[in-house]
CSV table of C-alpha atoms and ligand atoms in Angstrom, one decimal:
chain,number,residue,atom,x,y,z
B,21,MET,CA,34.4,-1.8,-9.4
B,22,ALA,CA,34.2,-3.2,-5.8
B,23,GLY,CA,33.1,-6.6,-7.0
B,24,SER,CA,30.8,-6.5,-3.7
B,25,GLY,CA,27.6,-7.2,-5.5
B,26,LEU,CA,26.2,-4.0,-3.8
B,27,ILE,CA,24.0,-1.8,-5.6
B,28,LEU,CA,22.6,1.6,-4.3
B,29,GLY,CA,19.0,2.1,-5.5
B,30,ILE,CA,17.6,5.6,-5.5
B,31,GLU,CA,13.8,6.2,-6.0
B,32,THR,CA,12.2,9.8,-6.2
B,33,SER,CA,9.4,9.3,-8.7
B,34,CYS,CA,6.5,10.6,-6.5
B,35,ASP,CA,6.2,11.5,-2.9
B,36,GLU,CA,8.7,9.3,-1.2
B,37,THR,CA,12.4,10.0,-1.1
B,38,ALA,CA,14.0,6.4,-0.8
B,39,ALA,CA,17.6,4.9,-1.0
B,40,ALA,CA,18.5,1.4,-0.3
B,41,VAL,CA,21.5,-0.9,-0.6
B,42,VAL,CA,20.7,-4.5,-2.0
B,43,GLU,CA,23.3,-7.3,-2.4
B,44,ARG,CA,23.0,-9.2,-5.7
B,45,GLY,CA,19.4,-8.6,-6.3
B,46,ALA,CA,18.6,-11.0,-3.5
B,47,TRP,CA,19.5,-9.4,0.1
B,48,THR,CA,18.4,-6.0,1.4
B,49,ARG,CA,21.2,-4.5,3.4
B,50,SER,CA,19.2,-1.4,3.9
B,51,SER,CA,16.0,0.4,2.8
B,52,ILE,CA,15.4,3.8,3.9
B,53,VAL,CA,12.2,5.8,2.9
B,54,ALA,CA,11.5,9.4,3.9
B,55,SER,CA,7.7,10.0,3.4
B,56,GLN,CA,6.2,13.3,2.3
B,57,ILE,CA,2.8,12.4,3.5
B,58,ALA,CA,2.7,15.2,6.1
B,59,THR,CA,3.8,17.8,3.5
B,60,HIS,CA,1.0,16.9,1.0
B,61,ALA,CA,-1.7,15.9,3.4
B,62,PRO,CA,-3.2,19.3,3.9
B,63,TYR,CA,-3.7,19.6,0.0
B,64,GLY,CA,-5.4,16.2,-0.4
B,65,GLY,CA,-2.9,15.0,-2.9
B,66,VAL,CA,0.8,15.3,-4.2
B,67,VAL,CA,1.7,18.9,-5.2
B,68,PRO,CA,4.5,18.2,-7.7
B,69,GLU,CA,6.5,21.4,-7.0
B,70,LEU,CA,6.5,20.4,-3.3
B,71,ALA,CA,7.6,17.0,-4.0
B,72,SER,CA,10.7,18.2,-6.0
B,73,ARG,CA,11.6,20.5,-3.1
B,74,GLU,CA,11.2,17.7,-0.5
B,75,HIS,CA,13.2,15.4,-2.6
B,76,LEU,CA,16.1,17.9,-2.8
B,77,ARG,CA,16.0,18.3,1.0
B,78,ASN,CA,16.0,14.7,1.8
B,79,ILE,CA,18.0,12.9,-0.8
B,80,VAL,CA,21.4,13.4,0.9
B,81,PRO,CA,20.4,12.3,4.4
B,82,VAL,CA,18.4,9.5,3.0
B,83,MET,CA,21.3,8.1,0.9
B,84,ARG,CA,23.6,8.5,3.8
B,85,ALA,CA,21.5,6.7,6.1
B,86,ALA,CA,21.1,3.9,3.5
B,87,LEU,CA,24.9,3.5,3.5
B,88,ALA,CA,25.3,3.6,7.2
B,89,GLU,CA,22.6,1.0,7.9
B,90,ALA,CA,24.2,-1.2,5.3
B,91,GLY,CA,27.5,-0.9,6.8
B,92,CYS,CA,29.3,0.3,3.7
B,93,GLY,CA,30.5,3.4,2.1
B,94,LEU,CA,30.3,4.7,-1.6
B,95,ALA,CA,33.7,3.0,-2.4
B,96,ASP,CA,32.0,-0.6,-1.7
B,97,LEU,CA,29.3,0.0,-4.3
B,98,ASP,CA,29.2,-1.8,-7.7
B,99,ALA,CA,26.6,0.3,-9.2
B,100,ILE,CA,24.0,3.1,-8.7
B,101,ALA,CA,20.5,2.4,-9.9
B,102,VAL,CA,17.8,5.0,-10.2
B,103,THR,CA,14.1,5.2,-11.3
B,104,ASN,CA,13.9,7.1,-14.7
B,105,GLY,CA,10.2,6.9,-15.0
B,106,PRO,CA,7.2,6.8,-15.0
B,107,GLY,CA,6.5,9.6,-12.5
B,108,LEU,CA,6.6,13.3,-11.8
B,109,ALA,CA,9.2,15.0,-14.1
B,110,GLY,CA,10.6,17.3,-11.4
B,111,ALA,CA,10.6,14.6,-8.8
B,112,LEU,CA,12.4,12.1,-11.2
B,113,LEU,CA,15.0,14.5,-12.2
B,114,VAL,CA,16.3,15.1,-8.6
B,115,GLY,CA,17.0,11.3,-8.2
B,116,ILE,CA,18.4,11.0,-11.6
B,117,THR,CA,20.7,14.0,-11.3
B,118,TYR,CA,22.0,12.8,-7.9
B,119,ALA,CA,22.5,9.2,-9.0
B,120,LYS,CA,24.4,10.5,-12.1
B,121,ALA,CA,26.6,12.7,-9.9
B,122,LEU,CA,27.4,9.8,-7.4
B,123,ALA,CA,28.1,7.2,-10.3
B,124,PHE,CA,30.3,9.7,-12.2
B,125,ALA,CA,32.3,10.7,-9.2
B,126,ARG,CA,32.9,7.1,-8.2
B,127,GLY,CA,33.5,5.9,-11.7
B,128,ILE,CA,30.9,3.1,-11.4
B,129,PRO,CA,28.0,2.4,-13.7
B,130,LEU,CA,24.6,4.0,-13.6
B,131,ILE,CA,21.6,1.7,-14.3
B,132,ALA,CA,18.1,3.0,-15.1
B,133,VAL,CA,15.0,1.2,-13.8
B,134,ASN,CA,11.5,1.7,-14.7
B,135,HIS,CA,9.3,2.2,-11.6
B,136,LEU,CA,6.8,-0.6,-12.6
B,137,GLU,CA,9.6,-3.1,-13.1
B,138,GLY,CA,10.7,-2.1,-9.6
B,139,HIS,CA,7.3,-3.0,-8.2
B,140,ILE,CA,7.6,-6.4,-9.6
B,141,HIS,CA,11.1,-7.0,-8.4
B,142,ALA,CA,9.9,-5.9,-4.8
B,143,VAL,CA,8.0,-9.5,-4.8
B,144,LEU,CA,10.9,-11.3,-6.4
B,145,LEU,CA,13.5,-9.9,-4.1
B,146,GLU,CA,11.6,-10.9,-1.0
B,147,ASP,CA,11.0,-14.2,-2.5
B,148,ARG,CA,14.7,-14.7,-3.0
B,149,GLN,CA,15.3,-13.5,0.4
B,150,ARG,CA,12.9,-16.0,2.0
B,151,ARG,CA,14.6,-18.8,-0.1
B,152,ARG,CA,18.0,-17.6,1.2
B,153,SER,CA,16.9,-17.7,4.8
B,154,GLU,CA,15.4,-21.0,4.4
B,155,SER,CA,18.6,-22.4,2.8
B,156,ASP,CA,20.6,-20.8,5.6
B,157,SER,CA,18.5,-22.5,8.3
B,158,GLY,CA,18.5,-25.8,6.3
B,159,PHE,CA,22.3,-25.7,6.6
B,160,LEU,CA,22.2,-25.0,10.1
B,161,LEU,CA,19.9,-27.9,11.0
B,162,THR,CA,22.2,-30.3,9.2
B,163,ASP,CA,25.5,-29.0,10.6
B,164,THR,CA,24.8,-28.1,14.1
B,165,GLY,CA,28.4,-28.3,15.0
B,166,LEU,CA,29.4,-25.4,12.8
B,167,GLY,CA,27.7,-22.6,14.5
B,168,PHE,CA,25.9,-20.1,12.4
B,169,HIS,CA,27.1,-19.9,8.7
B,170,ARG,CA,25.4,-18.8,5.6
B,171,SER,CA,24.5,-21.6,3.5
B,172,ARG,CA,27.2,-22.6,0.9
B,173,SER,CA,24.6,-24.3,-1.1
B,174,TYR,CA,23.1,-20.9,-2.0
B,175,ASP,CA,24.7,-19.1,-4.9
B,176,PRO,CA,23.5,-15.6,-5.0
B,177,GLU,CA,24.7,-15.2,-8.7
B,178,ARG,CA,22.3,-17.9,-9.8
B,179,ALA,CA,19.5,-17.1,-7.3
B,180,GLU,CA,16.2,-18.6,-8.4
B,181,ASN,CA,12.9,-17.5,-7.5
B,182,SER,CA,10.6,-20.0,-5.8
B,183,LEU,CA,7.7,-18.6,-7.6
B,184,PRO,CA,6.7,-20.7,-10.7
B,185,MET,CA,7.4,-18.8,-13.9
B,186,PRO,CA,5.8,-17.1,-15.9
B,187,ALA,CA,4.0,-14.9,-13.3
B,188,LEU,CA,1.1,-12.7,-14.0
B,189,ALA,CA,1.9,-9.4,-12.1
B,190,LEU,CA,-0.9,-7.1,-11.1
B,191,VAL,CA,1.0,-3.6,-10.5
B,192,VAL,CA,-1.7,-1.7,-8.6
B,193,SER,CA,-0.8,1.6,-7.1
B,194,GLY,CA,-1.8,5.3,-7.1
B,195,GLY,CA,-0.4,5.9,-10.7
B,196,HIS,CA,-0.9,2.4,-12.2
B,197,THR,CA,-3.1,-0.5,-12.6
B,198,HIS,CA,-1.5,-2.9,-15.0
B,199,LEU,CA,-1.3,-6.5,-15.8
B,200,PHE,CA,2.0,-7.9,-17.1
B,201,LEU,CA,3.0,-11.4,-17.9
B,202,ALA,CA,6.7,-11.5,-16.3
B,203,ARG,CA,9.3,-14.3,-17.2
B,204,PRO,CA,12.9,-14.4,-16.3
B,205,PRO,CA,15.6,-14.2,-19.1
B,206,LEU,CA,16.6,-17.7,-19.0
B,207,ALA,CA,14.7,-20.5,-17.1
B,208,GLY,CA,16.1,-20.6,-13.6
B,209,SER,CA,18.7,-17.8,-14.1
B,210,GLU,CA,18.8,-14.2,-13.3
B,211,PHE,CA,21.1,-13.2,-16.0
B,212,GLY,CA,19.9,-10.5,-18.6
B,213,ALA,CA,16.7,-8.5,-18.5
B,214,TRP,CA,13.4,-9.9,-17.5
B,215,GLN,CA,10.7,-10.1,-20.3
B,216,TYR,CA,7.5,-8.6,-19.9
B,217,ALA,CA,4.2,-8.5,-21.9
B,218,LEU,CA,1.3,-6.2,-21.4
B,219,ILE,CA,-1.9,-8.1,-20.7
B,220,GLY,CA,-4.2,-5.5,-19.3
B,221,ARG,CA,-4.2,-2.0,-18.0
B,222,THR,CA,-6.5,0.9,-16.9
B,223,LEU,CA,-8.1,3.1,-19.4
B,224,ASP,CA,-8.4,6.0,-17.0
B,225,ASP,CA,-7.7,6.2,-13.3
B,226,ALA,CA,-5.5,3.9,-11.3
B,227,ALA,CA,-7.1,1.8,-8.5
B,228,GLY,CA,-5.1,3.6,-5.9
B,229,GLU,CA,-6.3,6.9,-7.5
B,230,ALA,CA,-9.8,5.9,-7.0
B,231,PHE,CA,-9.3,5.0,-3.3
B,232,ASP,CA,-7.5,8.5,-2.9
B,233,LYS,CA,-10.2,10.4,-4.8
B,234,VAL,CA,-13.2,8.6,-2.8
B,235,ALA,CA,-11.4,9.2,0.4
B,236,LYS,CA,-11.0,12.8,-0.4
B,237,LEU,CA,-14.8,13.3,-1.4
B,238,LEU,CA,-15.7,11.5,1.9
B,239,GLY,CA,-13.8,14.0,3.9
B,240,LEU,CA,-11.0,11.5,4.9
B,241,GLY,CA,-7.1,11.9,5.0
B,242,TYR,CA,-4.6,11.4,2.3
B,243,PRO,CA,-3.5,9.0,1.0
B,244,GLY,CA,-7.0,7.6,1.1
B,245,GLY,CA,-6.1,3.8,0.7
B,246,PRO,CA,-5.0,3.1,4.2
B,247,TRP,CA,-8.1,5.0,5.6
B,248,ILE,CA,-10.6,3.0,3.5
B,249,ASP,CA,-8.8,-0.2,4.2
B,250,GLN,CA,-9.2,0.4,8.0
B,251,LEU,CA,-12.7,1.9,7.9
B,252,ALA,CA,-14.1,-0.8,5.5
B,253,GLN,CA,-14.0,-3.3,8.3
B,254,PHE,CA,-16.8,-1.5,10.2
B,255,GLY,CA,-19.3,-1.4,7.3
B,256,HIS,CA,-21.3,-3.9,5.4
B,257,HIS,CA,-19.8,-4.7,2.0
B,258,LYS,CA,-23.1,-5.5,0.2
B,259,ALA,CA,-24.8,-2.4,1.5
B,260,VAL,CA,-24.3,-0.5,-1.8
B,261,PRO,CA,-24.4,-2.4,-5.2
B,262,PHE,CA,-21.6,-1.0,-7.2
B,263,ASN,CA,-21.3,-2.5,-10.8
B,264,PHE,CA,-18.3,-2.4,-13.1
B,265,ALA,CA,-19.8,-2.0,-16.7
B,266,GLN,CA,-18.4,-4.0,-19.4
B,267,ILE,CA,-15.6,-1.8,-21.1
B,268,LYS,CA,-15.9,-1.2,-24.8
B,269,THR,CA,-12.5,-0.8,-26.2
B,270,LYS,CA,-13.9,1.0,-29.2
B,271,ALA,CA,-14.5,4.1,-27.3
B,272,HIS,CA,-10.9,4.4,-26.4
B,273,LEU,CA,-9.2,3.6,-29.6
B,274,VAL,CA,-7.5,6.3,-31.5
B,275,GLY,CA,-9.2,6.6,-34.9
B,276,LYS,CA,-7.0,8.0,-37.8
B,277,GLY,CA,-6.3,11.7,-37.4
B,278,LYS,CA,-8.5,11.7,-34.2
B,279,ALA,CA,-7.4,12.7,-30.9
B,280,PRO,CA,-7.2,10.0,-28.1
B,281,ARG,CA,-10.4,10.1,-26.0
B,282,THR,CA,-9.0,8.9,-22.7
B,283,LYS,CA,-6.1,9.4,-20.4
B,284,GLY,CA,-5.2,5.7,-21.0
B,285,ALA,CA,-5.5,5.8,-24.6
B,286,ARG,CA,-2.7,8.6,-24.7
B,287,SER,CA,0.0,6.6,-22.9
B,288,SER,CA,0.0,3.4,-24.8
B,289,PRO,CA,-2.2,1.6,-27.3
B,290,VAL,CA,-4.9,-0.7,-25.9
B,291,ALA,CA,-6.2,-1.9,-29.3
B,292,GLU,CA,-4.4,-5.2,-29.1
B,293,LEU,CA,-5.4,-6.0,-25.6
B,294,ASP,CA,-8.2,-8.3,-24.7
B,295,ARG,CA,-11.0,-6.0,-23.4
B,296,HIS,CA,-11.8,-8.4,-20.5
B,297,PHE,CA,-8.5,-7.3,-18.9
B,298,LEU,CA,-8.8,-3.7,-19.2
B,299,PHE,CA,-9.8,-1.8,-16.1
B,300,SER,CA,-11.7,1.6,-15.6
B,301,PHE,CA,-12.0,3.1,-12.0
B,302,SER,CA,-13.4,6.6,-13.0
B,303,GLY,CA,-17.0,5.3,-13.0
B,304,ILE,CA,-17.0,4.0,-9.4
B,305,LYS,CA,-15.5,7.3,-8.2
B,306,THR,CA,-18.6,9.2,-9.8
B,307,ALA,CA,-20.9,6.5,-8.6
B,308,VAL,CA,-19.8,7.2,-4.9
B,309,LEU,CA,-20.1,10.9,-5.6
B,310,ARG,CA,-23.7,10.4,-6.9
B,311,TYR,CA,-24.5,8.1,-3.8
B,312,VAL,CA,-23.1,11.0,-1.4
B,313,GLU,CA,-25.4,13.7,-3.2
B,314,VAL,CA,-28.6,11.6,-3.6
B,315,HIS,CA,-28.4,10.5,0.1
B,316,GLY,CA,-27.7,13.9,1.4
B,317,LEU,CA,-24.3,13.0,2.8
B,318,LYS,CA,-22.5,16.2,1.4
B,319,ALA,CA,-22.6,18.0,4.5
B,320,SER,CA,-21.3,15.3,6.7
B,321,CYS,CA,-18.4,14.7,4.5
B,322,GLU,CA,-17.5,18.4,4.8
B,323,ALA,CA,-17.9,18.5,8.6
B,324,ARG,CA,-15.6,15.4,8.8
B,325,ARG,CA,-12.9,17.1,6.7
B,326,LEU,CA,-13.0,20.2,8.9
B,327,ALA,CA,-12.9,18.1,12.1
B,328,LEU,CA,-9.8,16.2,10.9
B,329,MET,CA,-8.3,19.5,9.9
B,330,GLU,CA,-8.8,20.9,13.1
B,331,ILE,CA,-7.0,17.9,14.7
B,332,LEU,CA,-4.1,18.6,12.4
B,333,ALA,CA,-4.1,22.2,13.3
B,334,ALA,CA,-4.0,21.4,17.1
B,335,GLY,CA,-0.7,19.7,16.3
B,336,ARG,CA,-1.7,15.9,16.1
B,337,VAL,CA,-1.8,14.1,12.8
B,338,PRO,CA,-5.3,12.5,12.6
B,339,ASP,CA,-5.7,8.9,11.7
B,340,TRP,CA,-8.6,6.5,10.7
B,341,ARG,CA,-9.7,6.0,14.2
B,342,ASP,CA,-10.6,9.8,14.4
B,343,ALA,CA,-12.5,9.3,11.2
B,344,GLN,CA,-14.2,6.1,12.5
B,345,ALA,CA,-15.7,8.5,15.4
B,346,LEU,CA,-16.8,10.9,12.6
B,347,CYS,CA,-18.6,8.3,10.2
B,348,ASP,CA,-22.3,7.2,10.6
B,349,LYS,CA,-23.3,3.5,9.6
B,350,GLN,CA,-24.4,4.7,6.1
B,351,THR,CA,-20.8,6.1,5.3
B,352,LEU,CA,-19.0,3.1,6.8
B,353,ASP,CA,-21.3,0.8,4.6
B,354,LEU,CA,-20.5,3.0,1.5
B,355,ILE,CA,-16.8,2.6,2.1
B,356,ALA,CA,-16.9,-1.1,2.6
B,357,SER,CA,-19.0,-1.8,-0.5
B,358,PHE,CA,-16.6,0.5,-2.7
B,359,GLN,CA,-13.6,-1.4,-1.6
B,360,HIS,CA,-15.4,-4.7,-2.1
B,361,ALA,CA,-16.2,-3.7,-5.5
B,362,VAL,CA,-12.7,-2.4,-6.4
B,363,VAL,CA,-11.1,-5.5,-5.0
B,364,GLY,CA,-13.6,-7.9,-6.7
B,365,ASP,CA,-12.9,-6.3,-10.0
B,366,LEU,CA,-9.2,-6.6,-9.7
B,367,LEU,CA,-9.6,-10.1,-8.7
B,368,ARG,CA,-11.8,-11.4,-11.4
B,369,LYS,CA,-9.8,-9.7,-14.2
B,370,THR,CA,-6.4,-10.9,-12.7
B,371,PHE,CA,-7.2,-14.4,-12.3
B,372,ALA,CA,-9.2,-14.5,-15.7
B,373,ALA,CA,-5.9,-13.1,-17.2
B,374,ALA,CA,-3.8,-15.6,-15.5
B,375,GLU,CA,-5.9,-18.4,-16.8
B,376,ALA,CA,-5.9,-17.0,-20.3
B,377,VAL,CA,-2.2,-16.6,-20.7
B,378,GLY,CA,-1.3,-19.6,-18.8
B,379,ALA,CA,0.5,-18.0,-16.0
B,380,ALA,CA,2.1,-20.3,-13.4
B,381,SER,CA,1.7,-18.0,-10.5
B,382,VAL,CA,0.2,-14.6,-9.6
B,383,LEU,CA,2.0,-11.6,-7.9
B,384,VAL,CA,0.3,-8.2,-6.6
B,385,THR,CA,2.4,-5.4,-6.1
B,386,GLY,CA,2.3,-1.5,-5.6
B,387,GLY,CA,0.7,0.5,-2.8
B,388,VAL,CA,-2.8,-1.0,-3.2
B,389,ALA,CA,-1.2,-4.4,-2.6
B,390,ALA,CA,-1.1,-3.4,1.1
B,391,ASN,CA,-4.9,-3.7,1.2
B,392,ARG,CA,-6.0,-6.4,3.6
B,393,GLU,CA,-9.2,-7.2,2.0
B,394,LEU,CA,-7.4,-7.6,-1.3
B,395,ARG,CA,-4.8,-9.9,0.3
B,396,VAL,CA,-7.2,-12.2,1.9
B,397,ARG,CA,-9.6,-12.5,-1.2
B,398,PHE,CA,-6.7,-13.0,-3.7
B,399,THR,CA,-5.0,-15.6,-1.3
B,400,ALA,CA,-8.4,-17.4,-1.1
B,401,GLU,CA,-8.9,-17.3,-5.0
B,402,ALA,CA,-5.5,-18.5,-5.6
B,403,ALA,CA,-5.8,-21.4,-3.1
B,404,GLU,CA,-9.0,-22.5,-4.8
B,405,ARG,CA,-7.2,-22.4,-8.3
B,406,GLY,CA,-4.1,-24.2,-6.9
B,407,LEU,CA,-2.1,-21.1,-8.2
B,408,PRO,CA,0.7,-19.7,-6.1
B,409,VAL,CA,0.2,-16.0,-5.1
B,410,ALA,CA,2.8,-13.6,-3.6
B,411,PHE,CA,2.6,-10.1,-2.3
B,412,PRO,CA,5.5,-7.9,-1.0
B,413,THR,CA,5.6,-7.3,2.8
B,414,LEU,CA,3.8,-3.9,3.7
B,415,ALA,CA,7.0,-2.0,3.8
B,416,LEU,CA,7.9,-3.0,0.0
B,417,SER,CA,4.3,-2.7,-1.2
B,418,THR,CA,4.5,1.1,-1.2
B,419,ASP,CA,7.4,3.1,-3.0
B,420,ASN,CA,10.9,2.1,-1.9
B,421,ALA,CA,14.3,1.9,-3.3
B,422,ALA,CA,15.2,-1.7,-2.4
B,423,MET,CA,12.9,-2.8,-5.4
B,424,ILE,CA,14.8,-0.5,-7.7
B,425,ALA,CA,18.3,-1.9,-6.5
B,426,ALA,CA,16.8,-5.4,-6.9
B,427,ALA,CA,15.6,-4.8,-10.5
B,428,ALA,CA,18.9,-3.4,-11.4
B,429,TRP,CA,20.8,-6.6,-10.7
B,430,PRO,CA,20.0,-8.5,-13.7
B,431,ARG,CA,20.7,-5.5,-15.8
B,432,PHE,CA,24.1,-5.0,-14.1
B,433,LEU,CA,25.0,-8.8,-14.8
B,434,ALA,CA,24.0,-8.2,-18.4
B,435,ARG,CA,26.0,-4.7,-18.4
B,436,GLU,CA,23.0,-2.8,-19.5
B,437,PHE,CA,24.2,0.6,-18.4
B,438,ALA,CA,22.5,4.0,-18.8
B,439,GLY,CA,24.5,6.9,-20.2
B,440,TRP,CA,25.4,10.1,-18.7
B,441,ASN,CA,22.6,11.7,-20.9
B,442,LEU,CA,20.0,9.8,-19.0
B,443,GLU,CA,16.8,11.8,-18.8
B,444,ALA,CA,13.6,11.6,-16.7
B,445,ASN,CA,10.7,10.1,-18.6
B,446,PRO,CA,7.4,10.9,-16.8
B,447,ARG,CA,5.4,8.5,-19.4
B,448,LEU,CA,8.0,5.6,-19.5
B,449,SER,CA,6.2,2.5,-20.2
B,450,LEU,CA,7.6,-1.1,-19.4
B,451,VAL,CA,6.5,-2.7,-22.9
H,516,KG4,O1,3.0,2.3,-4.9
H,516,KG4,P1,2.7,3.6,-4.3
H,516,KG4,O2,3.5,3.9,-2.9
H,516,KG4,O3,3.1,4.9,-5.0
H,516,KG4,C1,2.7,4.8,-6.5
H,516,KG4,O4,3.5,4.3,-7.5
H,516,KG4,O5,1.6,5.4,-6.8
H,516,KG4,O6,1.1,3.5,-4.1
H,516,KG4,C2,0.3,4.5,-3.4
H,516,KG4,C3,-1.1,4.3,-3.5
H,516,KG4,C4,-2.0,5.4,-3.1
H,516,KG4,O7,-3.1,5.6,-3.9
H,516,KG4,C5,-2.6,4.8,-1.8
H,516,KG4,O8,-3.8,5.3,-1.4
H,516,KG4,C6,-2.6,3.3,-2.1
H,516,KG4,O9,-1.4,3.1,-2.7
H,516,KG4,N1,-2.5,2.4,-0.8
H,516,KG4,C7,-3.6,1.6,-0.5
H,516,KG4,C8,-3.3,1.1,0.8
H,516,KG4,N2,-2.0,1.5,1.1
H,516,KG4,C9,-1.6,2.3,0.1
H,516,KG4,N3,-4.7,1.4,-1.2
H,516,KG4,C10,-5.6,0.6,-0.6
H,516,KG4,N4,-5.3,0.0,0.7
H,516,KG4,C11,-4.2,0.2,1.3
H,516,KG4,N5,-4.0,-0.4,2.4
H,517,ZN,ZN1,4.9,3.0,-7.0
């Protein structure tokens, strides 16, 4: 092993081909993401076969770019980390096969990382990175005669997070809406695996999926979250009252010998979870559809979709500004109300759960954590409660490989390596 503390992370679970080099779980040396948005946009969603094909096409150049930007070669790496689930089977397989081949050829360990754990570590990585920068500048201020040096007081082997632990993590993306209580392996240390307890989850659609489906039915582009985020600022958030009904866990439980009734119930049991921390986003999607039908907006949604397709056919990728010109006041109000309701539901349940489980901080991560209203409202609520809250930067909110390499570091130190028989697990759960 090189002893460099450098881990190459590879992420191909959905529609981004990503590779990154992270030093000791605390310093991003490079992070390259090849987005497939343009490939999937005409279909209004990710097409699994196309995703696998694009990963195959992109993985080698993306990995090479990550090494080049980090200024290192394969021989400098200590380990290769790869997402082994959850995600699309064929897409995961590309990353896993490639990571295995690289690790085997170099004779270095392979580390399997759960995608959800990766999202949590996106926040932890940046938190450590900030601490490291602060500690660097602290050194410089007190030792002005020495020029620019890295702080010697900072020991990356024992890098601590500044976020108080345990943290309640809301992982909210296109595939997931989960609440986990996350704690480091030993107080103040990064050795060994982090511990996670499942506190809440969605029973049906993920929040990001609701953003994407609502955007699609309104004739907007893919992925829908960023479009809705931008357009919501032009509408009135109280124009359409959306309610999240109380969730009755019973309806989702698996009775003896009975088939599970919901998507959520199939992937992991919800019986032991407090129903106040369960989410359901399929209802609001239907409510938006009903509103569109009842208020005669269907034709204008279709017209908007066609107008945006025309821009694409003319050789320019349309964005939310094009859509804004195509939306009337009623549609903008609907968009603002939808976003306000979803963010409100995420906020209420997250902070109620944080209080119930005695979390010392809150972190929000995953694609939907990029949402501006979500950031503003979570920050305000946290300040009111005196609870620290953290988000990843926008670049690390959506899928990337830096978070995978960072999550692998404690496992590397604990020598938790994957075997050469590592397989893709599309339904892999964190706990
Ligand atoms: O984490 P991610 O890149 O992939 C998954 O693991 O799913 O998340 C993608 C999801 C999509 O559903 C996208 O619409 C949503 O994150 N998203 C947003 C925003 N940016 C991305 N949702 C709301 N507001 C945004 N600004
Ligand atoms: Zn993700």
